[in-house]
Amino acid sequence: MAELIERGVYRLSSPAYIESYAAAVGSKEGKGPLGGCFDEVIEDSHFGMKTWEKAESRFQLEAVSLAVRKCGLTKEDIDVICAGDLINQCTGSTYGLRELEIPFLGLYGACSTMAEGLLVTSMMIDSGTAKRTAAVTSSHFSTAERQFRFPLSYGGQRTPTSQWTCTAAGAVILTKYAKKCGIVGGCIGKITDMGVNDVNNMGSAMAPAAAETIRRYLAATNTAPDDYDYIITGDLGTVGSKLIVELLQKENIDISKQHKDCGVMIFDSDEQDTHCGGSGCGCSASVLAGYFLPMLERGNISNILFAATGALMSPMTLQQGETIPTISHLVHITSNV
Amino acid sequence: MAELIERGVYRLSSPAYIESYAAAVGSKEGKGPLGGCFDEVIEDSHFGMKTWEKAESRFQLEAVSLAVRKCGLTKEDIDVICAGDLINQCTGSTYGLRELEIPFLGLYGACSTMAEGLLVTSMMIDSGTAKRTAAVTSSHFSTAERQFRFPLSYGGQRTPTSQWTCTAAGAVILTKYAKKCGIVGGCIGKITDMGVNDVNNMGSAMAPAAAETIRRYLAATNTAPDDYDYIITGDLGTVGSKLIVELLQKENIDISKQHKDCGVMIFDSDEQDTHCGGSGCGCSASVLAGYFLPMLERGNISNILFAATGALMSPMTLQQGETIPTISHLVHITSNV
């Protein structure tokens, strides 16, 4: 049995081992500082499909297929797949993964989806309800723009605090069979709403949720930032990254040395005109699978906290005068297994 | 450890016990054949709120609050809550449950959400990552109409095979501590798409997914329909209910005596002009919590299979020429614990 340390924070009874992972990204992400880390860079934003939504589905399918192939498995070896995305009714996932015929659990955690998927799939490995699982998520600049902001042809001006939704997908396969690294614990996020209602300042909206999740995990496990090589947030961008360090400093927790934000890392904001950095479910998923997991597997680092962050509003709730509820889920991944 | 019988089908190592449940429904559902079963009938479709979306959020919060209160708990006793709904970005759940501050996992399974929530929360109880969980979902006639079909003021004619989205929410609290009945096994659905693209004939689209999930569970557990008091589907309606019995008959499985469909049960279709019956995440959730779980707890019945069904399309995917992917998740609930 896993050890429930406090509400929503637990250690698994044995690690959910990382068997494989893969990231497929778009052209702009491929030209960014991490471009060489990703398994595939797809230059065509339509990925050969007729619509951007179908392209996003194909990115997600591609990430899973790559991850499965990289470890010499077939889709029949995967007992369950957990997936979600930002498109209304999560159709990026449902249409993308339809042909796999793998038992499917749909998630909605906005840009926190990769961490949520790893929480759920690692619990399934630990419980014995699956021997091998996949977690996958995706985002696409053009599907997000037309759904959440403006159709691209509108040519709207972006504000200084805005972020650029990544065209990217990442997949992680977990297994009960021993490998070099694995997930050993997690923290399930609480919905946090500090009253921000500026949809172009998501980093500030989400930073308090990530700060609280990291604080809860460190406190419950009686560990400190120095116990980890990296404490990774999903897509707070430059504004949100500054804020999370400040928020935790007020709690006497200094993560300034360990903190990395996938949204900051994936683009060269000055060169690539991405303002505060990258965002979208695929941002943290692809950076985890493309950059951090290989370092863990190679032994360059041994302990990371991965806290993806999501904004849980919709264009309609903001039109109805609401603020932005946010969430951050965390998994602890280690090579000390 | 749970026993994984085959991909996606498992028996838990010990039951996830049912501690409490509750259903809150709208006026039309309250006037239906099951009206007397629900904990609360809310006559005002706005539930005192300014918009239908905010009303749906309040229905969901009400169902959880009732379930928590009925067993003498407080919200602090719940380790995790799993929720989802049909509104874009699942905002019915995120805004409705925001004030509870319970660790939250967002799900997207369309109208299969209650079964998916019970799968995930029962696995968490079994794994030890939670001592007490809540699963909740909701739907609202008016939020669904304006999002998926037509704004109500349009006054569109409904087709004979259409169903009526229920205004309803249902919540179920599970616990590791022994109670009269519990979840002992489950089957995670596979995405199934038989090529139906008529959004007004969801029953026909979803019946094959439910048939396949029920077939998989019976085969893997080596049980027959006669081993269960009821085999319950979510919201296939009259057309889909006829179809699922026929589909399973072709596999030499006769569920005609045990089969009940929540969508058929919740309305008197002739009297209430609901054509093929009810639908929506809240339909099967409220009928499970209002009708079936009390019967199990009182000892009137002892074994049910609850297979909620969901259609995973969106208005946009249909506009892009796609067909309707569907899913059905199943949990086995028994008083033989």
XYZ file of C-alpha atoms in Angstrom:
674
model
C 0.000 0.000 0.000
C 1.072 3.540 -0.724
C 1.649 5.811 2.249
C -0.820 8.707 2.410
C 1.229 11.345 4.240
C -1.480 13.972 4.230
C -4.501 14.838 2.061
C -3.366 14.549 -1.531
C 0.302 13.860 -0.742
C 1.602 10.302 -0.832
C 4.552 8.002 -1.401
C 3.962 4.981 -3.608
C 4.704 1.554 -2.114
C 7.148 0.901 -4.954
C 8.277 3.080 -7.855
C 6.301 3.367 -11.065
C 9.302 2.982 -13.372
C 9.854 5.079 -16.451
C 10.173 2.752 -19.420
C 10.066 5.184 -22.301
C 9.168 8.722 -23.340
C 9.027 10.834 -26.458
C 8.339 14.358 -27.637
C 7.194 15.623 -31.024
C 7.187 19.389 -31.515
C 6.483 22.013 -34.158
C 8.863 24.103 -36.212
C 9.141 27.083 -33.819
C 9.833 24.800 -30.851
C 12.417 22.990 -32.961
C 14.223 26.296 -33.541
C 14.265 27.066 -29.785
C 17.096 26.398 -27.312
C 15.889 22.804 -26.719
C 15.347 22.018 -30.392
C 17.991 19.300 -30.433
C 16.373 17.436 -27.499
C 13.106 16.448 -29.109
C 12.569 13.140 -30.894
C 10.870 14.768 -33.840
C 10.437 18.274 -35.178
C 7.504 18.538 -37.570
C 7.995 21.514 -39.867
C 4.431 21.507 -41.261
C 2.034 23.031 -38.709
C -0.776 21.043 -40.344
C 1.243 17.791 -40.025
C -0.256 16.748 -43.359
C -3.824 17.094 -42.094
C -6.659 19.306 -43.284
C -7.199 21.207 -40.026
C -5.043 22.297 -37.082
C -7.231 20.261 -34.730
C -6.563 17.102 -36.718
C -2.873 18.080 -36.736
C -2.857 18.307 -32.938
C -4.439 14.858 -32.742
C -1.687 13.555 -34.989
C 1.017 15.148 -32.802
C -0.408 13.291 -29.820
C -0.594 9.986 -31.652
C 2.968 10.533 -32.906
C 4.338 11.100 -29.396
C 2.723 7.916 -28.070
C 3.777 5.872 -31.086
C 7.374 7.078 -30.775
C 7.487 6.277 -27.058
C 6.078 2.798 -27.656
C 8.502 2.111 -30.490
C 11.573 3.455 -28.631
C 11.302 0.729 -26.000
C 10.483 -2.030 -28.448
C 6.876 -2.445 -27.368
C 3.650 -2.497 -29.348
C 0.405 -0.720 -28.528
C -1.030 -4.025 -27.254
C 1.525 -3.903 -24.406
C -0.049 -0.763 -22.924
C -2.812 -1.563 -20.422
C -4.216 1.953 -20.181
C -3.593 5.403 -21.625
C -4.417 8.656 -19.825
C -4.688 11.756 -21.979
C -6.178 15.201 -22.269
C -5.662 18.517 -24.012
C -7.019 22.051 -24.257
C -9.417 21.688 -27.181
C -13.123 21.755 -26.270
C -14.227 18.248 -25.194
C -10.564 17.131 -25.344
C -10.950 16.042 -28.940
C -7.215 16.366 -29.567
C -6.878 13.244 -27.433
C -10.017 11.302 -28.295
C -9.598 11.546 -32.073
C -5.828 11.236 -31.908
C -5.793 8.053 -29.829
C -8.965 6.460 -31.232
C -7.138 4.072 -33.550
C -4.899 2.676 -30.777
C -7.761 0.754 -29.094
C -6.005 1.019 -25.726
C -8.238 1.309 -22.603
C -8.536 5.091 -22.229
C -9.094 7.485 -19.335
C -9.718 11.088 -20.377
C -8.341 13.848 -18.169
C -8.905 17.562 -18.024
C -6.231 19.524 -16.204
C -5.448 22.179 -18.837
C -1.652 22.663 -18.929
C -1.222 20.522 -15.794
C -2.332 17.451 -17.747
C 1.060 15.727 -18.042
C 1.548 15.830 -14.257
C -2.046 14.693 -13.717
C -1.547 11.844 -16.169
C 1.615 10.776 -14.368
C -0.192 10.910 -11.006
C -3.034 8.693 -12.219
C -0.922 6.240 -14.206
C 1.676 5.868 -11.435
C -1.105 5.092 -8.947
C -2.437 2.461 -11.340
C 0.982 0.826 -11.613
C 1.274 0.875 -7.824
C -2.215 -0.551 -7.291
C -1.703 -3.382 -9.732
C -4.554 -2.308 -12.016
C -2.025 -1.861 -14.835
C 1.399 -3.311 -15.625
C 2.243 -0.699 -18.225
C 0.644 2.694 -18.825
C 0.988 5.691 -21.101
C 0.336 9.349 -20.282
C 0.217 11.824 -23.131
C -0.885 15.358 -23.831
C -0.606 17.966 -26.553
C -1.205 21.563 -27.507
C -1.100 23.467 -30.773
C -0.541 27.186 -31.241
C -3.238 27.555 -33.856
C -5.951 25.474 -32.181
C -5.422 27.388 -28.944
C -5.392 30.801 -30.604
C -8.677 30.334 -32.372
C -10.376 28.729 -29.408
C -9.125 30.871 -26.531
C -7.991 34.124 -28.084
C -8.508 35.298 -31.651
C -8.509 33.609 -35.032
C -4.985 34.034 -36.402
C -6.234 36.016 -39.390
C -7.472 38.687 -36.983
C -3.829 39.624 -36.387
C -4.419 40.790 -32.805
C -1.623 42.461 -30.846
C -0.274 40.319 -28.015
C 0.282 41.884 -24.583
C 3.726 41.906 -22.868
C 2.686 39.285 -20.282
C 1.200 36.880 -22.824
C 2.709 33.479 -23.580
C 2.952 31.458 -26.779
C 1.066 28.169 -26.867
C 3.506 25.452 -27.915
C 2.815 23.119 -30.786
C 4.032 19.994 -29.062
C 3.127 16.640 -27.578
C 4.876 14.510 -24.981
C 4.284 10.927 -23.860
C 5.639 8.886 -20.940
C 5.314 5.118 -20.510
C 5.411 3.735 -16.968
C 5.886 0.138 -15.953
C 5.947 -2.052 -12.864
C 9.186 -3.681 -14.082
C 12.406 -2.172 -12.696
C 14.142 0.507 -14.773
C 16.703 3.233 -14.043
C 14.273 5.834 -12.674
C 10.707 6.098 -11.530
C 7.935 8.062 -9.883
C 7.970 7.585 -6.120
C 5.472 10.141 -4.844
C 3.051 12.843 -5.765
C 0.949 15.766 -4.674
C -2.558 16.271 -6.046
C -3.236 19.966 -6.544
C -6.068 22.004 -5.059
C -7.985 24.503 -7.166
C -6.496 27.910 -6.357
C -7.999 31.229 -7.389
C -6.314 34.446 -6.300
C -8.689 36.650 -8.284
C -6.616 37.184 -11.432
C -8.856 37.684 -14.479
C -6.312 38.705 -17.128
C -6.203 35.853 -19.612
C -2.976 37.332 -20.975
C -1.222 36.941 -17.647
C -1.574 33.242 -16.958
C 1.804 33.004 -15.253
C 0.662 35.251 -12.415
C -2.618 33.382 -12.154
C -0.925 29.968 -11.920
C 2.144 30.740 -9.785
C 0.267 30.602 -6.444
C -1.098 27.123 -7.266
C 2.384 25.816 -8.079
C 3.868 27.467 -4.980
C 1.249 25.858 -2.757
C 1.663 22.403 -4.304
C 5.460 22.525 -3.957
C 5.145 23.823 -0.390
C 2.720 21.030 0.497
C 4.983 18.332 -0.934
C 8.150 19.608 0.736
C 6.399 19.999 4.097
C 4.688 16.601 4.009
C 7.832 14.744 2.974
C 10.046 16.805 5.268
C 12.412 17.628 2.425
C 13.991 20.880 1.258
C 14.740 22.337 -2.192
C 18.374 21.221 -1.808
C 17.194 17.597 -1.852
C 16.302 17.995 -5.523
C 18.361 18.744 -8.620
C 15.490 20.617 -10.201
C 12.081 21.850 -9.137
C 10.283 22.211 -12.437
C 7.146 24.190 -13.142
C 5.047 23.793 -16.247
C 4.550 27.053 -18.000
C 4.644 30.013 -15.661
C 6.763 32.003 -18.103
C 9.116 34.765 -16.962
C 6.557 36.759 -14.954
C 5.120 33.727 -13.164
C 8.593 32.277 -12.524
C 9.687 35.427 -10.723
C 6.461 35.363 -8.732
C 6.702 31.730 -7.592
C 10.212 32.251 -6.229
C 8.982 35.312 -4.311
C 5.869 33.550 -3.005
C 7.909 30.645 -1.641
C 10.534 32.976 -0.205
C 7.764 34.433 1.987
C 7.303 30.896 3.359
C 11.079 30.664 3.947
C 11.503 28.237 1.069
C 14.206 29.211 -1.417
C 13.822 27.426 -4.742
C 15.816 30.003 -6.712
C 18.733 27.606 -7.311
C 16.613 24.594 -8.310
C 13.741 26.229 -10.146
C 13.322 25.713 -13.882
C 10.221 26.604 -15.880
C 9.475 24.697 -19.086
C 7.747 27.749 -20.559
C 10.892 29.842 -20.080
C 13.198 27.098 -21.370
C 11.469 26.125 -24.598
C 11.853 29.466 -26.422
C 14.440 32.198 -26.696
C 11.861 34.868 -25.948
C 13.849 37.797 -27.332
C 14.834 36.069 -30.541
C 11.542 34.231 -31.038
C 9.133 37.017 -29.998
C 7.286 34.817 -27.546
C 6.977 37.498 -24.846
C 6.826 35.656 -21.475
C 7.596 32.217 -22.914
C 5.821 29.055 -23.932
C 2.582 27.535 -22.604
C 0.094 24.792 -23.422
C -0.186 21.181 -22.249
C 2.478 20.144 -24.746
C 5.056 22.583 -23.374
C 5.864 20.906 -20.062
C 5.125 17.443 -21.516
C 7.682 17.833 -24.310
C 10.322 19.479 -22.094
C 9.953 16.716 -19.500
C 10.198 13.976 -22.122
C 12.815 15.705 -24.271
C 15.107 17.317 -21.711
C 14.690 16.196 -18.093
C 13.923 12.463 -18.362
C 16.977 11.744 -20.547
C 19.168 13.534 -17.957
C 17.664 11.397 -15.193
C 18.125 8.212 -17.171
C 21.741 9.048 -18.029
C 22.467 9.724 -14.376
C 23.295 13.437 -14.793
C 20.685 14.251 -12.149
C 18.907 12.066 -9.636
C 15.859 13.851 -8.203
C 13.290 16.156 -9.725
C 9.934 17.541 -8.735
C 7.767 18.100 -11.806
C 4.888 20.479 -11.067
C 2.882 21.257 -14.177
C 0.394 24.086 -13.889
C -3.022 24.606 -15.452
C -5.522 27.453 -15.783
C -9.037 26.059 -15.519
C -11.113 28.879 -17.000
C -12.785 29.122 -20.397
C -13.444 32.128 -22.636
C -17.103 31.911 -21.566
C -16.474 32.008 -17.828
C -14.369 35.149 -18.290
C -17.135 36.716 -20.380
C -19.442 35.923 -17.469
C -17.223 37.994 -15.167
C -15.330 35.173 -13.489
C -11.720 34.989 -12.321
C -9.219 32.234 -13.254
C -9.094 29.066 -11.106
C -5.761 27.288 -11.444
C -4.174 24.032 -10.356
C -0.756 22.438 -10.115
C -0.090 18.722 -9.763
C 3.331 17.382 -8.778
C 5.239 14.120 -9.231
C 8.570 13.232 -7.683
C 10.817 11.374 -10.131
C 14.083 9.849 -8.973
C 16.888 7.599 -10.142
C 17.355 6.399 -6.537
C 15.129 3.390 -7.081
C -2.393 -5.611 -5.060
C -5.330 -5.593 -7.401
C -5.599 -8.454 -9.887
C -5.260 -7.336 -13.494
C -7.301 -9.972 -15.311
C -6.713 -8.573 -18.771
C -5.943 -5.151 -20.277
C -8.238 -2.675 -18.572
C -10.174 -5.267 -16.549
C -9.310 -5.841 -12.903
C -10.505 -6.867 -9.473
C -9.489 -4.655 -6.559
C -7.558 -6.269 -3.714
C -10.262 -5.134 -1.296
C -13.520 -3.258 -1.896
C -13.685 0.501 -2.168
C -16.682 0.911 0.117
C -19.561 3.235 -0.596
C -19.920 5.612 2.319
C -22.399 8.115 0.968
C -24.059 9.434 -2.172
C -26.474 12.138 -3.198
C -28.340 13.485 -6.191
C -29.697 16.959 -6.894
C -31.884 17.341 -9.977
C -33.934 19.933 -11.816
C -37.666 20.433 -11.998
C -38.358 18.225 -15.040
C -36.313 15.349 -13.579
C -38.201 15.817 -10.316
C -41.509 15.323 -12.153
C -40.254 12.114 -13.809
C -40.820 8.522 -12.623
C -37.818 8.680 -10.250
C -38.670 12.115 -8.854
C -39.166 10.786 -5.332
C -35.710 9.142 -5.262
C -33.537 12.233 -5.458
C -32.225 14.058 -2.405
C -33.175 17.449 -3.768
C -35.304 18.787 -6.592
C -34.382 22.350 -7.496
C -37.331 24.031 -9.204
C -35.357 27.070 -10.414
C -33.278 26.141 -13.481
C -30.947 29.012 -12.608
C -30.562 27.708 -9.026
C -30.440 31.355 -7.909
C -27.463 32.137 -10.159
C -27.104 34.612 -13.004
C -26.242 32.094 -15.732
C -27.039 28.454 -16.464
C -23.350 27.610 -16.351
C -23.063 28.986 -12.837
C -26.245 27.064 -12.001
C -24.676 23.813 -13.193
C -21.642 24.499 -11.011
C -23.965 24.994 -8.070
C -25.768 21.713 -8.788
C -22.439 19.914 -8.648
C -21.389 21.603 -5.419
C -24.812 20.814 -3.945
C -24.532 17.101 -4.762
C -21.100 16.836 -3.126
C -22.161 18.872 -0.102
C -25.262 16.731 0.400
C -23.242 13.505 0.143
C -20.679 14.777 2.635
C -23.361 15.939 5.073
C -25.445 12.744 4.802
C -22.641 10.659 6.305
C -21.703 13.189 8.950
C -18.390 14.162 7.391
C -16.920 17.532 6.515
C -15.115 18.509 3.326
C -11.788 18.203 5.158
C -12.422 14.446 5.448
C -12.257 13.978 1.664
C -8.705 13.284 0.435
C -9.424 13.787 -3.258
C -12.313 14.667 -5.532
C -12.619 13.536 -9.164
C -15.003 15.484 -11.342
C -15.862 16.464 -14.872
C -18.736 17.672 -17.001
C -19.716 18.552 -20.572
C -19.095 22.305 -20.549
C -16.034 23.453 -22.513
C -12.921 23.159 -20.312
C -15.064 21.365 -17.672
C -15.840 24.650 -15.965
C -18.987 23.230 -14.399
C -16.641 21.253 -12.152
C -13.743 23.655 -11.677
C -15.863 26.653 -10.689
C -18.372 24.544 -8.763
C -15.809 22.787 -6.590
C -13.294 25.651 -6.292
C -14.430 26.704 -2.817
C -14.067 23.187 -1.357
C -10.239 23.250 -1.452
C -10.115 19.466 -1.780
C -7.258 17.965 -3.865
C -8.837 17.770 -7.319
C -8.391 15.566 -10.385
C -10.297 16.748 -13.454
C -11.742 14.117 -15.779
C -13.207 14.247 -19.247
C -15.349 11.286 -20.176
C -18.478 13.101 -21.399
C -21.529 11.192 -20.093
C -19.318 8.318 -18.907
C -17.778 10.593 -16.277
C -19.469 9.081 -13.198
C -18.175 5.611 -14.071
C -14.731 7.024 -14.865
C -14.708 8.889 -11.553
C -15.648 5.702 -9.707
C -12.882 3.783 -11.521
C -10.209 6.317 -10.587
C -11.362 6.923 -7.012
C -11.802 3.207 -6.271
C -8.260 2.557 -7.532
C -7.000 5.308 -5.243
C -8.737 3.773 -2.233
C -7.288 0.386 -3.146
C -3.772 1.768 -3.656
C -3.763 3.616 -0.342
C -3.280 7.032 -1.942
C -6.613 8.110 -0.425
C -8.695 7.018 2.545
C -11.835 8.766 1.387
C -12.714 10.091 -2.069
C -15.558 11.822 -3.855
C -16.624 11.433 -7.482
C -19.114 13.904 -8.887
C -20.484 15.040 -12.216
C -23.260 17.199 -13.586
C -25.138 18.279 -16.663
C -27.680 21.008 -17.375
C -30.232 21.073 -20.175
C -29.656 24.719 -21.000
C -25.839 24.724 -20.892
C -25.770 21.662 -23.161
C -28.332 23.028 -25.606
C -26.507 26.259 -26.194
C -23.104 24.631 -26.404
C -23.841 21.502 -28.425
C -27.060 22.219 -30.281
C -28.919 25.518 -30.561
C -29.533 28.396 -28.233
C -32.919 27.716 -26.642
C -34.400 30.897 -28.095
C -33.830 29.464 -31.564
C -36.695 27.058 -30.899
C -35.262 24.286 -33.107
C -37.285 21.138 -33.793
C -35.840 18.048 -32.106
C -35.535 14.818 -34.103
C -37.279 11.564 -33.031
C -33.981 9.917 -31.952
C -32.777 12.880 -29.882
C -32.442 12.780 -26.110
C -33.005 15.401 -23.442
C -29.945 16.492 -21.449
C -30.776 16.140 -17.760
C -30.336 18.974 -15.322
C -28.809 16.893 -12.572
C -25.737 16.135 -10.504
C -24.722 13.031 -8.589
C -21.919 12.411 -6.103
C -20.523 9.230 -4.536
C -18.128 9.067 -1.583
C -15.885 6.004 -1.311
C -13.892 4.910 1.708
C -11.415 2.271 2.781
C -13.454 1.633 5.956
C -15.941 -1.249 5.743
C -19.541 -0.402 4.789
C -22.488 -2.375 3.419
C -21.475 -2.294 -0.247
C -18.522 -1.417 -2.389
C -16.793 -1.399 -5.746
C -14.883 -4.634 -6.322
C -13.826 -4.429 -9.956
C -13.916 -2.411 -13.115
C -13.412 -2.250 -16.829
C -11.748 0.739 -18.475
C -13.415 1.476 -21.802
C -11.763 1.676 -25.205
C -12.609 4.446 -27.643
C -15.115 2.953 -30.090
C -16.236 4.592 -33.316
C -18.641 2.748 -35.590
C -18.957 5.662 -38.005
C -22.159 7.253 -36.689
C -22.171 11.012 -37.316
C -25.746 11.944 -36.356
C -25.439 14.007 -33.201
C -29.163 13.489 -32.657
C -28.747 9.740 -32.418
C -26.246 9.363 -29.599
C -27.811 6.146 -28.339
C -26.874 4.316 -31.529
C -23.379 5.817 -31.459
C -22.724 4.767 -27.848
C -24.396 1.322 -27.701
C -21.459 -0.543 -29.326
C -19.023 0.905 -26.741
C -21.231 -0.210 -23.857
C -21.775 -3.634 -25.411
C -18.058 -4.156 -25.827
C -17.227 -3.013 -22.268
C -19.885 -5.286 -20.758
C -18.744 -8.190 -22.952
C -15.118 -7.674 -21.895
C -15.984 -7.595 -18.192
C -18.212 -10.681 -18.308
C -15.638 -12.638 -20.323
C -12.660 -11.637 -18.177
C -14.445 -12.379 -14.899
C -16.091 -15.518 -16.275
C -19.508 -14.323 -15.151
C -22.882 -14.189 -16.893
C -25.723 -11.643 -16.887
C -27.620 -13.859 -14.409
C -24.886 -13.177 -11.837
C -26.086 -9.569 -11.590
C -29.351 -8.021 -10.496
C -28.973 -5.188 -12.959
C -26.666 -4.328 -15.827
C -27.035 -0.573 -16.061
C -26.111 1.646 -18.979
C -25.774 5.396 -18.755
C -27.909 7.128 -21.287
C -28.467 5.045 -24.398
C -32.141 5.998 -24.487
C -34.794 3.781 -26.087
C -33.063 3.383 -29.473
C -29.636 2.639 -28.006
C -31.112 0.286 -25.387
C -32.749 -1.850 -28.055
C -29.478 -1.862 -29.989
C -27.232 -2.936 -27.085
C -29.436 -5.936 -26.308
C -29.296 -6.956 -29.978
C -25.526 -6.438 -30.241
C -24.863 -8.624 -27.197
C -27.340 -11.257 -28.387
C -25.128 -11.698 -31.458
C -22.321 -12.593 -29.015
C -24.670 -15.059 -27.266
C -24.988 -12.798 -24.243
C -28.576 -12.093 -23.204
C -28.860 -9.045 -20.956
C -32.547 -8.433 -21.738
C -33.681 -9.419 -18.223
C -31.006 -7.423 -16.345
C -30.596 -4.373 -18.539
C -31.708 -0.947 -17.299
C -30.825 2.360 -18.916
C -30.718 5.498 -16.789
C -31.738 7.636 -19.764
C -34.878 5.565 -20.265
C -35.695 5.480 -16.550
C -35.390 9.156 -15.641
C -38.236 10.480 -17.819
C -41.666 9.334 -18.919
C -40.843 10.025 -22.550
C -44.454 10.126 -23.790
C -45.706 12.376 -21.017
C -42.582 14.528 -20.801
C -41.823 14.863 -24.545
C -38.218 13.760 -24.144
C -38.221 11.576 -27.285
C -35.615 8.814 -26.681
C -35.019 9.684 -23.004
C -32.524 11.519 -20.846
C -28.808 12.082 -21.362
C -25.929 14.092 -19.921
C -23.305 13.271 -17.292
C -25.818 14.025 -14.535
C -28.339 11.487 -15.840
C -26.561 8.252 -14.913
C -24.872 9.905 -11.907
C -28.186 10.954 -10.346
C -29.976 7.681 -11.150
C -27.085 5.674 -9.655
C -27.013 7.820 -6.509
C -30.784 8.270 -6.234
C -32.130 4.868 -7.260
C -29.612 2.017 -7.455
C -27.222 2.675 -4.551
C -30.057 2.953 -1.979
C -31.417 -0.415 -3.213
C -27.979 -1.981 -2.793
C -27.537 -0.507 0.657
C -30.972 -1.670 1.801
C -30.205 -5.170 0.559
C -32.923 -5.266 -2.121
C -30.289 -6.152 -4.673
C -26.724 -7.359 -4.286
C -24.797 -7.015 -7.551
C -24.826 -4.404 -10.274
C -22.670 -3.505 -13.236
C -22.769 0.243 -13.853
C -21.588 1.095 -17.381
C -21.950 4.783 -18.109
C -21.499 5.822 -21.727
C -19.998 8.925 -23.281
C -19.816 10.494 -26.750
C -16.419 12.118 -27.210
C -17.057 14.434 -30.151
C -17.495 18.198 -30.208
C -19.602 20.423 -32.473
C -16.348 21.436 -34.218
C -15.181 17.905 -35.011
C -18.546 17.164 -36.619
C -18.295 20.376 -38.650
C -14.894 19.106 -39.777
C -16.567 15.974 -41.167
C -15.697 13.578 -38.341
C -17.705 10.705 -36.879
C -18.494 10.218 -33.168
C -15.963 8.348 -30.982
C -17.609 6.912 -27.877
C -16.573 5.185 -24.671
C -18.101 3.210 -21.837
C -16.483 2.594 -18.470
C -17.824 -0.020 -16.040
C -17.697 -0.590 -12.299
C -18.963 -3.638 -10.442
C -20.707 -2.716 -7.206
C -21.769 -5.400 -4.747
C -23.146 -5.846 -1.258
C -21.254 -9.156 -0.982
C -18.297 -7.493 0.731
